[in-house]
Short mmCIF file of C-alpha atoms in Angstrom, two decimals:
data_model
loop_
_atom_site.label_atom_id
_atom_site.label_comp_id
_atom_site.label_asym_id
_atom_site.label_seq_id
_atom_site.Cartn_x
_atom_site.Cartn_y
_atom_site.Cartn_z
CA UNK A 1 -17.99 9.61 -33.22
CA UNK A 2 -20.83 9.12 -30.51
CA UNK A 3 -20.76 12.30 -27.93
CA UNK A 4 -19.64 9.99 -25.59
CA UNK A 5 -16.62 9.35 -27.60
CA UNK A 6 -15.97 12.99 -27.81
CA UNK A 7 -15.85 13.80 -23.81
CA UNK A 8 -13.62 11.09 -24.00
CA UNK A 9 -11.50 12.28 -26.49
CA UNK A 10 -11.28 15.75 -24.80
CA UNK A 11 -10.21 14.42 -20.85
CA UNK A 12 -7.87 12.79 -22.79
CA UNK A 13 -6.90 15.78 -24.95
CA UNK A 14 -6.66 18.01 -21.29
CA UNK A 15 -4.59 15.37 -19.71
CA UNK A 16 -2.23 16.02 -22.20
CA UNK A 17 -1.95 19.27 -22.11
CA UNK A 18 -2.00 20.42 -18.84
CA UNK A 19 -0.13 16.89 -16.78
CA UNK A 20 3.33 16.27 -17.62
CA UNK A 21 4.16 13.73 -20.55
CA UNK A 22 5.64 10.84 -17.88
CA UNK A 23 1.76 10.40 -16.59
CA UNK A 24 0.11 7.10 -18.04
CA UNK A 25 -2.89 5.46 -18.80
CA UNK A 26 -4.05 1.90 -18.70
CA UNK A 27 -5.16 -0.12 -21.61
CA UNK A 28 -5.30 0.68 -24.88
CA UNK A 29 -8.66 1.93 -24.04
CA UNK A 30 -8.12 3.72 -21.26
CA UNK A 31 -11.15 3.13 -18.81
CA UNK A 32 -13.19 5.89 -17.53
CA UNK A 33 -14.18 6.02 -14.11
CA UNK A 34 -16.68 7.41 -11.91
CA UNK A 35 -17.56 5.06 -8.69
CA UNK A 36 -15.91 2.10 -6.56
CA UNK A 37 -17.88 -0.57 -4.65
CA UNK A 38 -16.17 -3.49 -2.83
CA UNK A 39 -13.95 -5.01 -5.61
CA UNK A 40 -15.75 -3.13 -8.32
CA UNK A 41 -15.08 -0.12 -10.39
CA UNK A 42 -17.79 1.04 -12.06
CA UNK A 43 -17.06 3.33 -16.03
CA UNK A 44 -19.07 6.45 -17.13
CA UNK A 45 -21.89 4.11 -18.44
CA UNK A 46 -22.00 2.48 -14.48
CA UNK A 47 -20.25 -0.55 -15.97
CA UNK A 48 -19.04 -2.88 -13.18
CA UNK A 49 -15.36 -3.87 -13.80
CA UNK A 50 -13.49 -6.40 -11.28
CA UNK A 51 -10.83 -4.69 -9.90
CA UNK A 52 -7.47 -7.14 -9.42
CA UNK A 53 -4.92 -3.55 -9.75
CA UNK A 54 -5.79 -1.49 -7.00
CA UNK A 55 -4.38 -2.97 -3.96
CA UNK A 56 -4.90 0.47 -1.83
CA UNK A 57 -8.40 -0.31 -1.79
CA UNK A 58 -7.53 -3.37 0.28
CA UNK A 59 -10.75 -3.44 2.54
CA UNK A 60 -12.87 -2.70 -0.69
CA UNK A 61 -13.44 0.50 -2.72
CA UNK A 62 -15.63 2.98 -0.42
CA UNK A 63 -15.44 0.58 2.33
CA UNK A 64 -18.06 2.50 4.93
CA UNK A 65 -16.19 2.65 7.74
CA UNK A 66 -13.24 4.85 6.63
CA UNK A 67 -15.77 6.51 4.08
CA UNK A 68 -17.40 8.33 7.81
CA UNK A 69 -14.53 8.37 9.81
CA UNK A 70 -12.47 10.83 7.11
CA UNK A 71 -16.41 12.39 6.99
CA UNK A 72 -16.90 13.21 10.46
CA UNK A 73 -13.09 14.47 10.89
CA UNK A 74 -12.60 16.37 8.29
CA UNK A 75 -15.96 18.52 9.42
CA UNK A 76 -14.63 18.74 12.80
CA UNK A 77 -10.66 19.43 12.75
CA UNK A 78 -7.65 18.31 10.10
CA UNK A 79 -4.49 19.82 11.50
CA UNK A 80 -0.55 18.87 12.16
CA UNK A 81 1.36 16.94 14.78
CA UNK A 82 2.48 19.89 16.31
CA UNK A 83 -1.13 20.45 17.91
CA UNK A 84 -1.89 17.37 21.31
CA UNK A 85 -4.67 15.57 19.98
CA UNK A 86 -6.09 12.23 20.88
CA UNK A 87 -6.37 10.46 17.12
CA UNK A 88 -2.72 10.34 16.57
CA UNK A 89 -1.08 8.64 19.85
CA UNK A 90 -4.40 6.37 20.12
CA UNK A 91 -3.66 5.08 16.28
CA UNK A 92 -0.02 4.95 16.59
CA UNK A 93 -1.09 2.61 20.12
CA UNK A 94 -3.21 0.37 17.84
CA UNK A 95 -1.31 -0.13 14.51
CA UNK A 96 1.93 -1.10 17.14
CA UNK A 97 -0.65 -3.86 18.12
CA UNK A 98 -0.32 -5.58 14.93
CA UNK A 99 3.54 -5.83 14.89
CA UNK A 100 6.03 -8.00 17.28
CA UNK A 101 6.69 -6.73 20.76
CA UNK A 102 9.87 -3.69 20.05
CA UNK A 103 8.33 -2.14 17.18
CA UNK A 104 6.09 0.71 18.18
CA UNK A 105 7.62 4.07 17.21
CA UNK A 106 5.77 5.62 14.84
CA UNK A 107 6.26 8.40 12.11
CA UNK A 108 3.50 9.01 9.97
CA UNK A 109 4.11 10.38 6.28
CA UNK A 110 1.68 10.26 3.17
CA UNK A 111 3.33 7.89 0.53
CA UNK A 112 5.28 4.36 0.40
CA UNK A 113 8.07 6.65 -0.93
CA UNK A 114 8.16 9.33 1.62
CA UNK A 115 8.12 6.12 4.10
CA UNK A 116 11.41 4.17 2.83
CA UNK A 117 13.04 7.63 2.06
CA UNK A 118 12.17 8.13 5.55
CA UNK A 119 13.73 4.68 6.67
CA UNK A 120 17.07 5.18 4.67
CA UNK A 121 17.44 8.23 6.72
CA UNK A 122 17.14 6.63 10.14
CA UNK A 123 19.47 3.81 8.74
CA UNK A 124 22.20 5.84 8.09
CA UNK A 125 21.61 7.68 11.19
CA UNK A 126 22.10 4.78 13.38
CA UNK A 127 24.59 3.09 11.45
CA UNK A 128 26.76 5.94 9.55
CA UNK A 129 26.92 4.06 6.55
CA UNK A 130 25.02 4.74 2.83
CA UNK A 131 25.86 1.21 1.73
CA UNK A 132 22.24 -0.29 0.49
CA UNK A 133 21.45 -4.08 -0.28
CA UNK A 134 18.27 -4.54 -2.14
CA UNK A 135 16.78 -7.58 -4.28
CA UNK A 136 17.30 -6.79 -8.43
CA UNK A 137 13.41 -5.88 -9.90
CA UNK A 138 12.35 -4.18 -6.89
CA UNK A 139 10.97 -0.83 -6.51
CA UNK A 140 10.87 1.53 -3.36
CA UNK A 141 9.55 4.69 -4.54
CA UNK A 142 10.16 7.70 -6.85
CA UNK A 143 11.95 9.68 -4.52
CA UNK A 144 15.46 10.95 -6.20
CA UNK A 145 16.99 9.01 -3.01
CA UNK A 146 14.82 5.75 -3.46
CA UNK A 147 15.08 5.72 -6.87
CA UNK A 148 18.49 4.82 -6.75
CA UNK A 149 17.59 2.00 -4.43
CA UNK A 150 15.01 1.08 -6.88
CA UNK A 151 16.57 -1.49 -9.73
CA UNK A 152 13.24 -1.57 -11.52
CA UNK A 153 13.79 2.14 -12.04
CA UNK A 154 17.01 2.69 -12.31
CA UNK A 155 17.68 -0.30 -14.71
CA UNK A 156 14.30 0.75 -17.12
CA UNK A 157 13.85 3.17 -18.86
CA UNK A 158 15.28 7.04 -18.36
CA UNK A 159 17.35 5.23 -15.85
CA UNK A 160 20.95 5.58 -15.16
CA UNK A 161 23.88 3.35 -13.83
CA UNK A 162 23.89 1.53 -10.63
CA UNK A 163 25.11 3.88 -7.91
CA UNK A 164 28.31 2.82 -5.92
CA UNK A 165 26.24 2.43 -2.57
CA UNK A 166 23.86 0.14 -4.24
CA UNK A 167 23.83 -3.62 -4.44
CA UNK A 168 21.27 -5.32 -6.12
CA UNK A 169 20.88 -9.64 -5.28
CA UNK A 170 19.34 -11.93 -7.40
CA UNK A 171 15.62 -12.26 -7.47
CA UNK A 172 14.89 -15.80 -4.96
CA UNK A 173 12.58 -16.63 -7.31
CA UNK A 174 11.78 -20.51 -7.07
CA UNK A 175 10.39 -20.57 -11.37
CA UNK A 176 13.09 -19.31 -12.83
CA UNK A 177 15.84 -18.40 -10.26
CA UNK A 178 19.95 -20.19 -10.58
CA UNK A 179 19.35 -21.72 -7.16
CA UNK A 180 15.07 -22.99 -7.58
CA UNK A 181 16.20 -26.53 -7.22
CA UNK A 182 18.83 -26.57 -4.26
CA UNK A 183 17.61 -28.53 -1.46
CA UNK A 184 17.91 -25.31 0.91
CA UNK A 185 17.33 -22.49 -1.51
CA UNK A 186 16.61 -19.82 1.05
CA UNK A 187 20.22 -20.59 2.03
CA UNK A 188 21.22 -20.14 -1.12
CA UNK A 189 19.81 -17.27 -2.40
CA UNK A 190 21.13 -15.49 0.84
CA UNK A 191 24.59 -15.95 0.26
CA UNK A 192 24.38 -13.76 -2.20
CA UNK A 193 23.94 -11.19 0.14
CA UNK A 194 26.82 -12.06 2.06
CA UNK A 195 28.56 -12.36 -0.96
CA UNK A 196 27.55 -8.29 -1.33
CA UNK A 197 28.29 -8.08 2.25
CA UNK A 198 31.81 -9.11 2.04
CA UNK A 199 32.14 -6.99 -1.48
CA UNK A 200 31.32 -3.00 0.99
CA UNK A 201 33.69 -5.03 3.66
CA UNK A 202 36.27 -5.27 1.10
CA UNK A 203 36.40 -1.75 0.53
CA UNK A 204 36.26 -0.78 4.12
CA UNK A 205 32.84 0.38 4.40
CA UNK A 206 29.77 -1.59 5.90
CA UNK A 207 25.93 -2.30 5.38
CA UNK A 208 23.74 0.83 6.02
CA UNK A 209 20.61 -1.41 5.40
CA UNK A 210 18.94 -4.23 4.45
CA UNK A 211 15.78 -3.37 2.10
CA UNK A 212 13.31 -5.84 1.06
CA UNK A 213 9.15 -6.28 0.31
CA UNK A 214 7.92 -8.77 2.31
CA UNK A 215 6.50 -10.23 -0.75
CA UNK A 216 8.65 -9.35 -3.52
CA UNK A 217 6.01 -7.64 -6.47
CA UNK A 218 7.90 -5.61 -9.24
CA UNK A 219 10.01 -8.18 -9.41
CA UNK A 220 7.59 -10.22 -10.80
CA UNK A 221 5.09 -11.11 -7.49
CA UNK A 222 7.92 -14.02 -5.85
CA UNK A 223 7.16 -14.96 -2.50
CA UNK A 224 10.36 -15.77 -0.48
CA UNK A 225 11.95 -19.21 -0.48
CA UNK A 226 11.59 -20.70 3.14
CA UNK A 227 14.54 -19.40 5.57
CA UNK A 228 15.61 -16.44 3.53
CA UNK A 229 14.92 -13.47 5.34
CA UNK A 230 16.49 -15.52 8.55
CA UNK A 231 19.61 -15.98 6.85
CA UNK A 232 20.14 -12.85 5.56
CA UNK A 233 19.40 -10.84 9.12
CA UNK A 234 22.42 -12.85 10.17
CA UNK A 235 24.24 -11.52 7.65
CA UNK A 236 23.35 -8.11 7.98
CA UNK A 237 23.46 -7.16 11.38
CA UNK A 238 26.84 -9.79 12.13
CA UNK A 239 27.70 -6.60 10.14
CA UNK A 240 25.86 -3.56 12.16
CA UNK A 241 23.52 -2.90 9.12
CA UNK A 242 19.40 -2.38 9.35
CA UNK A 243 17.17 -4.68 7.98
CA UNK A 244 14.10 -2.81 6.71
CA UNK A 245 10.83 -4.71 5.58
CA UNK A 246 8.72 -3.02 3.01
CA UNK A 247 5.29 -3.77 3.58
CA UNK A 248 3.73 -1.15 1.55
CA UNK A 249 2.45 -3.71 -1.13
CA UNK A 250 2.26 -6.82 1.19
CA UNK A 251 1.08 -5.36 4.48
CA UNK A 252 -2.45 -5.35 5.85
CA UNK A 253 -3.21 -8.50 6.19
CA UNK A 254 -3.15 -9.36 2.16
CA UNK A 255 0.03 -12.04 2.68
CA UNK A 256 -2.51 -14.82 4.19
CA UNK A 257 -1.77 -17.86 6.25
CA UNK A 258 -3.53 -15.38 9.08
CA UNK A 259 -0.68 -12.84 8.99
CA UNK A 260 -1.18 -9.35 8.91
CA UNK A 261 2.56 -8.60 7.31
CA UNK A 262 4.42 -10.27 4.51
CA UNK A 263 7.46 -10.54 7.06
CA UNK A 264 5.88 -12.93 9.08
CA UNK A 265 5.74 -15.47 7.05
CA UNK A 266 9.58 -15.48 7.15
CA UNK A 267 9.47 -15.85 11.02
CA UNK A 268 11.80 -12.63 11.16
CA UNK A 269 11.60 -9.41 13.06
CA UNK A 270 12.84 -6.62 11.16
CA UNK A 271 13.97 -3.31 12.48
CA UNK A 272 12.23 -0.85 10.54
CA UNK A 273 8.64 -1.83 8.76
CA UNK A 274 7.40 0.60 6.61
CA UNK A 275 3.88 0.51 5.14
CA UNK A 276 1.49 2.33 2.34
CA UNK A 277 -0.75 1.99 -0.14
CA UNK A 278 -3.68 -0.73 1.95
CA UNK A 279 -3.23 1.58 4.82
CA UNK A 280 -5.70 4.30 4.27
CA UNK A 281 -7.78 2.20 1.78
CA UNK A 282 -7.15 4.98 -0.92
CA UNK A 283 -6.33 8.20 1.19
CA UNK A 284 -3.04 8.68 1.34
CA UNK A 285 -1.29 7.40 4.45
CA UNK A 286 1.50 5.39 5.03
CA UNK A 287 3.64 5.06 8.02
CA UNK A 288 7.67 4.18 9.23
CA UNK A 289 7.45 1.76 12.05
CA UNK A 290 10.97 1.06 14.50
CA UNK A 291 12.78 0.14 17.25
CA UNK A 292 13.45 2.76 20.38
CA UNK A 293 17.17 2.76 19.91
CA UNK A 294 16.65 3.60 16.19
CA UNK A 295 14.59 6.38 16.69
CA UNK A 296 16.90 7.71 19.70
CA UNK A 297 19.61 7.85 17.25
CA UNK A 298 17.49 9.68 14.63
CA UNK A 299 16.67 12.15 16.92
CA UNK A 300 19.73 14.13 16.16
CA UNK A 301 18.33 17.62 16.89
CA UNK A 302 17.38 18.23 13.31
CA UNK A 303 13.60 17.68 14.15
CA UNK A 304 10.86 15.93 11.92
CA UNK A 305 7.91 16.99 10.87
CA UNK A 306 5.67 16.51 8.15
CA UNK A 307 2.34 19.00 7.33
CA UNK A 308 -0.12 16.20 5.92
CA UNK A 309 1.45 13.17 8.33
CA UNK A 310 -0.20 12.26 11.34
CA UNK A 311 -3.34 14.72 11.08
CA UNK A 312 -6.64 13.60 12.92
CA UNK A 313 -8.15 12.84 9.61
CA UNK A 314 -5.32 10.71 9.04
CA UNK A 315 -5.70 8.81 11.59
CA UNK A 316 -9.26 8.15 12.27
CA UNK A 317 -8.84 6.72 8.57
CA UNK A 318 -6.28 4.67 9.46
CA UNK A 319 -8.11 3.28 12.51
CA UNK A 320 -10.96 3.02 10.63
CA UNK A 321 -9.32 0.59 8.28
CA UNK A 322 -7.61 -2.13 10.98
CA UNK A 323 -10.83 -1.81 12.37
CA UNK A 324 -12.54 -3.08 9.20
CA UNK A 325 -10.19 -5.66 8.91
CA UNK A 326 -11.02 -7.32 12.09
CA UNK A 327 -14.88 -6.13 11.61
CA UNK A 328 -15.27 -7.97 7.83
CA UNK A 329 -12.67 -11.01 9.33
CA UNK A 330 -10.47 -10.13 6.74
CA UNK A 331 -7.21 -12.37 7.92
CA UNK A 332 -9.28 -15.46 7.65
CA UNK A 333 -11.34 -14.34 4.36
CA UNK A 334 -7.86 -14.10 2.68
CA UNK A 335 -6.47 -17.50 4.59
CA UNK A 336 -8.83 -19.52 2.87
CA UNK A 337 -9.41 -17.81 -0.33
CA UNK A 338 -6.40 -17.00 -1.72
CA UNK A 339 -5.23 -20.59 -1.99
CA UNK A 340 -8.49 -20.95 -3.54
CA UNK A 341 -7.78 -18.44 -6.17
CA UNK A 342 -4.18 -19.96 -6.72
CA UNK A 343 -5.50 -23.66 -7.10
CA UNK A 344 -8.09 -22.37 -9.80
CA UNK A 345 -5.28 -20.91 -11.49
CA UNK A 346 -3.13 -23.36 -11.69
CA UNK A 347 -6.29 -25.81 -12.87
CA UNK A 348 -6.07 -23.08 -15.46
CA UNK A 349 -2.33 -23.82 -15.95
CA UNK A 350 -3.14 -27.52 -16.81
CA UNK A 351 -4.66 -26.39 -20.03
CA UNK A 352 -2.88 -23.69 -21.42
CA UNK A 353 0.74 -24.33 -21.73
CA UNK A 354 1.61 -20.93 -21.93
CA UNK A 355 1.00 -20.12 -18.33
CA UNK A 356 4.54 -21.14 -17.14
CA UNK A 357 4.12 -20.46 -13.15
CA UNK A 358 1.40 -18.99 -10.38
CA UNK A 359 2.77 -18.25 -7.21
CA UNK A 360 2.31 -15.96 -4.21
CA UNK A 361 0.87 -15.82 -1.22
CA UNK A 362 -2.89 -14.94 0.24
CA UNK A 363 -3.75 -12.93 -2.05
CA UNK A 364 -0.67 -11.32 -3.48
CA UNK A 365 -0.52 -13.86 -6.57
CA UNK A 366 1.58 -13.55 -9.89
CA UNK A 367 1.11 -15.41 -13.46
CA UNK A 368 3.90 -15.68 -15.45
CA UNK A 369 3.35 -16.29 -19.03
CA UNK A 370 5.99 -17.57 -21.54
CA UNK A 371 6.27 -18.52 -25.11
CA UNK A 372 7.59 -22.02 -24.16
CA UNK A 373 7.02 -23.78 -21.16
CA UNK A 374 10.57 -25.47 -21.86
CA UNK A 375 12.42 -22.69 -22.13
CA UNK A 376 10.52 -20.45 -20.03
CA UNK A 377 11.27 -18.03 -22.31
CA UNK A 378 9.40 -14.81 -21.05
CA UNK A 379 5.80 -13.75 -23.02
CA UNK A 380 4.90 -10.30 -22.46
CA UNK A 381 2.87 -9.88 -25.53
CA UNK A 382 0.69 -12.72 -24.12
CA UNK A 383 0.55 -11.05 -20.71
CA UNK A 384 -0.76 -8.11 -22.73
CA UNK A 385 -3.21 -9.96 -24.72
CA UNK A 386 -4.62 -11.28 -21.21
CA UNK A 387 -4.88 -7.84 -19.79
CA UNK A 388 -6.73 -5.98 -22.84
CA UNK A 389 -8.95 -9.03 -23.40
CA UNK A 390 -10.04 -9.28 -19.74
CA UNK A 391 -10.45 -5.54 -19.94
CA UNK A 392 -13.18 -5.77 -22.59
CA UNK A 393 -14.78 -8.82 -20.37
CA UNK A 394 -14.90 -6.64 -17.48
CA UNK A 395 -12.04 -7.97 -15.30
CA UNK A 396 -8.82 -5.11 -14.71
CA UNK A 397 -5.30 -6.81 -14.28
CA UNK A 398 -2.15 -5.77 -15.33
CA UNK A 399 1.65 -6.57 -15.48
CA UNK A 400 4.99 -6.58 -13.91
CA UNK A 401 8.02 -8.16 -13.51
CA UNK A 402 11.38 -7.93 -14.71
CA UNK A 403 9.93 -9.20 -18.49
CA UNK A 404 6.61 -7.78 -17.72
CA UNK A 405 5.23 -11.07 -18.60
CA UNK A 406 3.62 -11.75 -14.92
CA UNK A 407 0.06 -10.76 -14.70
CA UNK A 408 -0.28 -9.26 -10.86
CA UNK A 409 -3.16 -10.23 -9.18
CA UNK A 410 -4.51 -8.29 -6.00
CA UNK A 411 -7.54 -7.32 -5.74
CA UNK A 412 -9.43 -6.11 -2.67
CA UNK A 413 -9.10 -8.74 0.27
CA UNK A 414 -13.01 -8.98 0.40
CA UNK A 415 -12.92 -10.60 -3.34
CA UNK A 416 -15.65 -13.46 -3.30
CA UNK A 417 -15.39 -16.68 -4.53
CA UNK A 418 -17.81 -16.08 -7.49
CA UNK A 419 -16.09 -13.30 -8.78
CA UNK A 420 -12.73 -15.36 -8.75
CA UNK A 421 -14.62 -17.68 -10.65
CA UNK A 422 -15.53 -15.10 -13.10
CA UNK A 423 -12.31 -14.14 -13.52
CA UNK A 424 -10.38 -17.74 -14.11
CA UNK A 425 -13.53 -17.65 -16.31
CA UNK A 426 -12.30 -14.65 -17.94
CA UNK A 427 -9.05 -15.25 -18.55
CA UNK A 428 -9.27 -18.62 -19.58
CA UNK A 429 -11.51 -17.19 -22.29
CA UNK A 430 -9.05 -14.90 -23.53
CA UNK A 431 -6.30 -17.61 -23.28
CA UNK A 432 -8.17 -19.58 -25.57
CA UNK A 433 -9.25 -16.82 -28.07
CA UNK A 434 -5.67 -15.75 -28.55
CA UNK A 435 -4.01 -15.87 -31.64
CA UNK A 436 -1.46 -18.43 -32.89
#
């Protein structure tokens, strides 16, 4: 054993011991890291791995601008909302830029899952209901609350059975869905959430809410069929319910065609957006965005505040990150290259039979991988296969989906075209190199 082997072996050993046994690691090697750069993460022996995991980094690892803004704040003043200062009502101001005219009151927390726990709360408050509609596959957070919103988690393992107030939809997925060849299968797929409508109806209850990713990723990284989300905002608020969009994966201007939210490309204005993850570019922020009359009934007396949310540091991060996105043109980077990295992929498809779909959007792209093209019948060994041997070439990916057989691709929205070239490259090597 090498001493390098041996430190390894010991982090590993202290993980162990002194984090609690539900903590993981990726890859069978697990990869030891010291330094990001852009859409690289560099290992112990300065190593340069492309990064196509860690979507928080979505302006690049270390990206300079929020790099100095947390910097300079943090050596001046980091304190709560209950203080006036001029970083919180300034960002608040700009990120309600980015979203349609209505949606501008702000609550800032420090997780995707403090944000939709936060959102369930203001849904019930406005409508009095607990009744929850959410897509099968998807994941909200590991809050006790949004865990049992949460099918992925709740239907996995250590999970339990469906709650009552919780209705899970099929997944609109257009490879391997019931409805993929309907001539309207938006429409389609949204009846089944009328259908779920009319099942709380029946037992004199109605919708609290209306919870759905803008791009769908657990799941297995679907993008929406056209008209959905239309359709099924008819159907839940003909009913009084709240139609929340979870942006916390495809917010931030990763769901291309020049949008900065995964919503958009739906055409639809939800009532509560809630965001994460891409937000801070790595420092946790994240952020419940909603309608005046929402908030008014939300405002109940009980009042809200949260120690880390909101702070100046915060919040010049925040800043710091739309303003990277307009400053490195970020919308039209990932309007032209994520179709680029889709077509490459699916030039990849031509030749191994074994990739059964690629889909997505900008660059929020899934690879579903199957034993039989025919059949479609799911392959997560060979998803696995794909993600160790691009590991060992240098190139991080990893899986999801409800057969975690879709390699999820979504790497830092400044990704070049020569490193997506690399990693078809990549991962048409290890398709080829795979055993019979």
């Amino acid at each position: 054993m090498t001493e390098r082997d041996g430190e390894i072996k010991g982090a590993l050993a202290a993980r162990q011991k002194y984090l609690g046994p539900s903590f993981s690691t990726h890859y069978a090697n697990p990869l030891v890291v010291r330094r990001g750069k852009g859409t690289v993460l560099f290992d112990d022996r300065d190593q340069g791995f492309i990064d196509l995991v860690n979507n928080p980094a979505s302006v690049g690892h270390c990206h300079p601008m929020p790099v100095r803004a947390a910097a300079s704040q943090i050596a001046k003043l980091n304190t709560n909302t209950r203080y006036v200062y001029p970083e919180l009502a300034s960002y608040a101001q700009q990120l309600a830029a980015t979203l349609p005219e209505g949606l501008h009151v702000c609550y800032f927390v420090n997780s995707g899952s403090e944000a939709n726990d936060l959102a369930l709360r203001m849904a019930e408050a406005y409508t009095k209901q607990k009744d929850v509609i959410v897509v099968d596959g998807a994941y909200h957070g590991h809050t006790g609350t949004i865990v049992r919103i949460s099918p992925y988690k709740y239907e996995g393992k250590g999970g339990f059975a469906r709650p009552d107030t919780t209705h899970a939809v099929p997944i609109p997925c257009m490879y391997r869905g019931k409805h993929r060849n309907d001539s309207e299968p938006g429409a389609a797929y949204a009846k089944h959430v009328k259908d779920a409508v009319d099942k709380i109806k029946s037992e004199g209850r109605a919708p609290a809410a209306w919870f759905c990713e803008g791009l769908l990723s657990t799941a297995g990284y679907v993008p929406l069929p056209p008209d959905y989300l239309k359709e099924v905002y008819q159907y839940i608020r003909a009913e009084g319910g709240v139609c929340v969009s979870d942006e916390v994966q495809s917010g931030f201007a990763r769901a291309g065609s020049g949008k900065m939210w995964g919503f958009e490309l739906q055409d639809v204005i939800p009532d509560i957006v809630t965001m994460g993850k891409p937000m801070g570019n790595g420092f946790p922020l994240a952020a419940v965005v909603t309608r005046v009359e929402i908030a008014q009934a939300f405002a109940n007396g009980m009042e809200y505040f949260n120690t880390f949310g909101g702070g100046p540091v915060a919040m010049r991060v925040g800043s710091a990150v739309l303003d990277a996105i307009k400053h490195d043109r970020l919308l039209a980077h990932v309007e032209h290259t994520g179709p680029y990295f889709m077509d490459r992929l699916r030039c990849l498809q031509e030749k191994h039979r074994v990739i059964g779909d690629v889909r997505g959007a900008g660059l929020f792209i899934g690879v579903e991988l199957v034993r039989d093209s025919e059949t479609q019948e799911p392959g997560p060994e060979i998803a696995d296969w794909i993600v160790e041997a691009s590991r060992a070439r240098g190139v991080l990916l990893g899986t999801d989906g409800k057969f975690h057989n879709v390699l999820k691709v979504k790497p830092p929205l400044c990704i070049s075209r020569e490193q997506i070239d690399l990693v078809v490259a990549v991962i048409d090597e290890g398709l080829s190199m795979m055993p019979a």
